[in-house]
Amino acid sequence: MSTINLKETEVPVREVRLGSITGFEGTADELVRCSQAGTLKDSTRNFSQCMGCSSGNAFCQLSMIQDAAIINHGPVGCAGDFFTFNFTYRVGQMERNLPAVNGRYFNTNIEEKDTIFGAVEKLESTIRGVYERVKPNAILITTSCASGIIGDDVESVASSLSEELGIPVVACFCEGFKSKIWTTGFDAAYHSIVRKLVKPPKQKTNKVNIVNFWGSHIFDDLLRPLGFEPEYIVPFSTVKQLEHISEAVATIQICPTLGTYLGAALEQVYGVPEIKSPPAYGIAGTDTWLRELGKVLDREKEIEEVIIKEHIRVLPKIKEYQKQLKGKTAYLTAGAAHGHALIALLRELGLEVQGAAIFHHDPIYDNGDPASDALAHDVNTYGDIKNYNVCNKQAYELVNILNKVRPDIMIARHGGMTLWGAKLGIPTLLIGDEQFGFGYQGILNYAERILETLDNKEFVINLAKHSTMPYTKWWLEQSPFSFLRSDLDVKIY
Ligand code: SF4
């Protein structure tokens, strides 16, 4: 279990805190066993294509706080993805009947001369300018490689401007170069929220924190009949709401990769219990998760009734889907815990999972509880997964594997990955709403979308006929792991 230390300005990166890795080739069972034994090693690549960035992941959470403004302290190129977050923010507003406004995102435009003379004054004047222009209830500053390398004292600037302006001005340290595991950026965002926005509880409420991205509000129907109110955080919350998340009765994470740090921080610092269970995907996972929720909320009897009712409703339908999907094969690429959750869904529906390319692996979460390990849950419940690859979005590995495996369907979690399946003529399904597959209904939701995708192959077949691949025949004939140098392994956990 990691110790949450709010006195530190920065959260240690996942490599150091959890022993997380980005390179592995083997079976899921081997990965689980190494993780549990504390012998997991990272395999280094001697060739790498583009990856994600912690700064982007921190921004992804902070940028959707409704009444805050975000300043990215970096060169303007680091702000190149602002428009994608603004798009998600605008779509989410429409879905929630919120007034349509643009995200209040700013960048300090660190230039070459600033890297020599420092960019602190630029940051100060940007903070004052942003306050004048949009009058936010908080200003959050995300750092960048450049601001980290030149050593700008962002913490001191944030503290003095917070005093001057009378609102929280909070530094979030998420420089991209510090970690190969870009989900470290989620931890950095949550660290800055718990450190500077969340207030100590005055009273307990009936709220249940739900750490999520921007998915649908599926927890309303589960929690309200039990007498609890869902509090979806962090996207689309307000600064005031975040101040009070320490008063909740429990914290649910839609995905432990996303919420591991926030769940543990709220439990360790403010005593808000975290639901420690594999996420609710597939029948066994949902049963376990619901029972854990019932225990924490003291609603065990009511939860047993929900489980019985839902089993009666969904099990016959799942049997039907299993018949239709029998013999179909799937390959999956996704972030860690959500990927594990999708493996459970596919296995529940009877698809053969030929393999998975998962972006990183956390051998343990911040709560230190092995019950939360979604991959161990998959292996124990559904059996091993051969061809399990930890690959931090390396497209060259993915294309090589897909070309050899040729599944009936590829399931992807991130835009930018689906085209590789489509270019090979493999029907590919991407679902952005992470709540779509959650719980019993989620199994049915996914089954329907998989069948639709399998029934509509014409587009990808035609696309493949007219597409060219940037990868040569030579590469496609090599082992996909030719650049994964296990001989360079360094024991880190
Ligand atoms: S913070 Fe670093 S890794 Fe991230 S976008 Fe900026 S330069 Fe790239």
Coordinates of N, CA, C and O and ligand atoms in Angstrom, one line a residue, residues 51-56 72-75 77-81 143-147 149 174-179, ligand 1:
M51 N 3.9 8.1 -27.7 CA 3.2 7.6 -26.5 C 2.3 8.7 -26.0 O 2.2 9.8 -26.6
G52 N 1.6 8.5 -24.9 CA 0.8 9.5 -24.3 C 1.8 10.4 -23.4 O 3.0 10.2 -23.3
C53 N 1.1 11.3 -22.6 CA 1.9 12.2 -21.8 C 1.1 12.5 -20.5 O -0.1 12.7 -20.5
S54 N 1.8 12.4 -19.4 CA 1.2 12.7 -18.1 C 0.4 14.0 -18.0 O -0.6 14.1 -17.4
S55 N 1.0 15.0 -18.7 CA 0.5 16.3 -18.6 C -0.9 16.3 -19.3 O -1.9 16.9 -18.8
G56 N -1.1 15.6 -20.4 CA -2.3 15.4 -21.0 C -3.4 14.7 -20.2 O -4.5 15.1 -20.1
N72 N -1.8 25.7 -18.7 CA -0.7 24.8 -19.0 C 0.6 25.6 -19.1 O 0.7 26.5 -20.0
H73 N 1.5 25.4 -18.2 CA 2.8 26.2 -18.2 C 3.8 25.5 -19.0 O 4.5 24.6 -18.6
G74 N 3.8 25.8 -20.3 CA 4.6 25.1 -21.2 C 4.7 25.7 -22.6 O 4.0 26.7 -22.8
P75 N 5.5 25.2 -23.5 CA 5.5 25.7 -24.9 C 4.1 25.4 -25.5 O 3.4 24.5 -25.1
G77 N 3.1 24.1 -28.0 CA 2.9 22.7 -28.6 C 2.2 21.8 -27.6 O 1.5 20.9 -27.9
C78 N 2.5 22.0 -26.3 CA 2.0 21.1 -25.3 C 0.4 21.3 -25.1 O -0.3 20.5 -24.5
A79 N 0.0 22.4 -25.7 CA -1.5 22.7 -25.7 C -2.2 22.3 -27.0 O -3.3 22.6 -27.2
G80 N -1.4 21.5 -27.8 CA -2.0 21.1 -29.1 C -3.2 20.3 -29.0 O -4.0 20.2 -29.9
D81 N -3.5 19.6 -27.8 CA -4.6 18.8 -27.7 C -5.8 19.4 -27.0 O -6.8 18.8 -26.6
T143 N 2.1 21.5 -15.3 CA 3.4 21.8 -15.7 C 3.7 21.0 -17.0 O 3.0 20.2 -17.4
S144 N 4.9 21.3 -17.5 CA 5.3 20.6 -18.8 C 6.8 20.2 -18.7 O 7.5 20.6 -17.7
C145 N 7.3 19.5 -19.6 CA 8.7 19.1 -19.6 C 9.6 20.3 -19.5 O 10.5 20.4 -18.8
A146 N 9.2 21.4 -20.3 CA 10.1 22.6 -20.4 C 10.1 23.3 -19.0 O 11.2 23.6 -18.5
S147 N 8.9 23.5 -18.4 CA 8.9 24.2 -17.1 C 9.6 23.3 -16.0 O 10.3 23.9 -15.1
I149 N 12.2 21.2 -16.6 CA 13.6 21.1 -16.9 C 14.3 22.5 -16.5 O 15.4 22.5 -15.9
C174 N 3.1 17.5 -13.5 CA 2.8 16.3 -14.4 C 3.7 16.4 -15.6 O 3.2 16.1 -16.7
E175 N 4.9 16.7 -15.5 CA 5.8 16.8 -16.6 C 5.9 15.5 -17.4 O 6.1 14.4 -16.7
G176 N 5.7 15.6 -18.7 CA 5.6 14.3 -19.5 C 6.9 13.5 -19.4 O 6.8 12.2 -19.4
F177 N 8.1 14.0 -19.2 CA 9.3 13.2 -19.3 C 9.5 12.4 -18.0 O 10.3 11.5 -18.0
K178 N 8.8 12.7 -17.0 CA 9.1 12.1 -15.7 C 8.7 10.6 -15.6 O 9.2 9.9 -14.8
S179 N 7.7 10.3 -16.4 CA 7.1 8.9 -16.3 C 6.8 8.4 -17.7 O 6.2 9.1 -18.5
Ligands
SF4_1 S1 4.7 18.0 -21.4 FE1 6.4 17.1 -22.5 S2 5.7 15.1 -23.2 FE2 3.9 16.3 -22.7 S3 3.3 17.4 -24.5 FE3 4.6 18.8 -23.4 S4 6.7 18.3 -24.3 FE4 5.4 16.6 -24.9

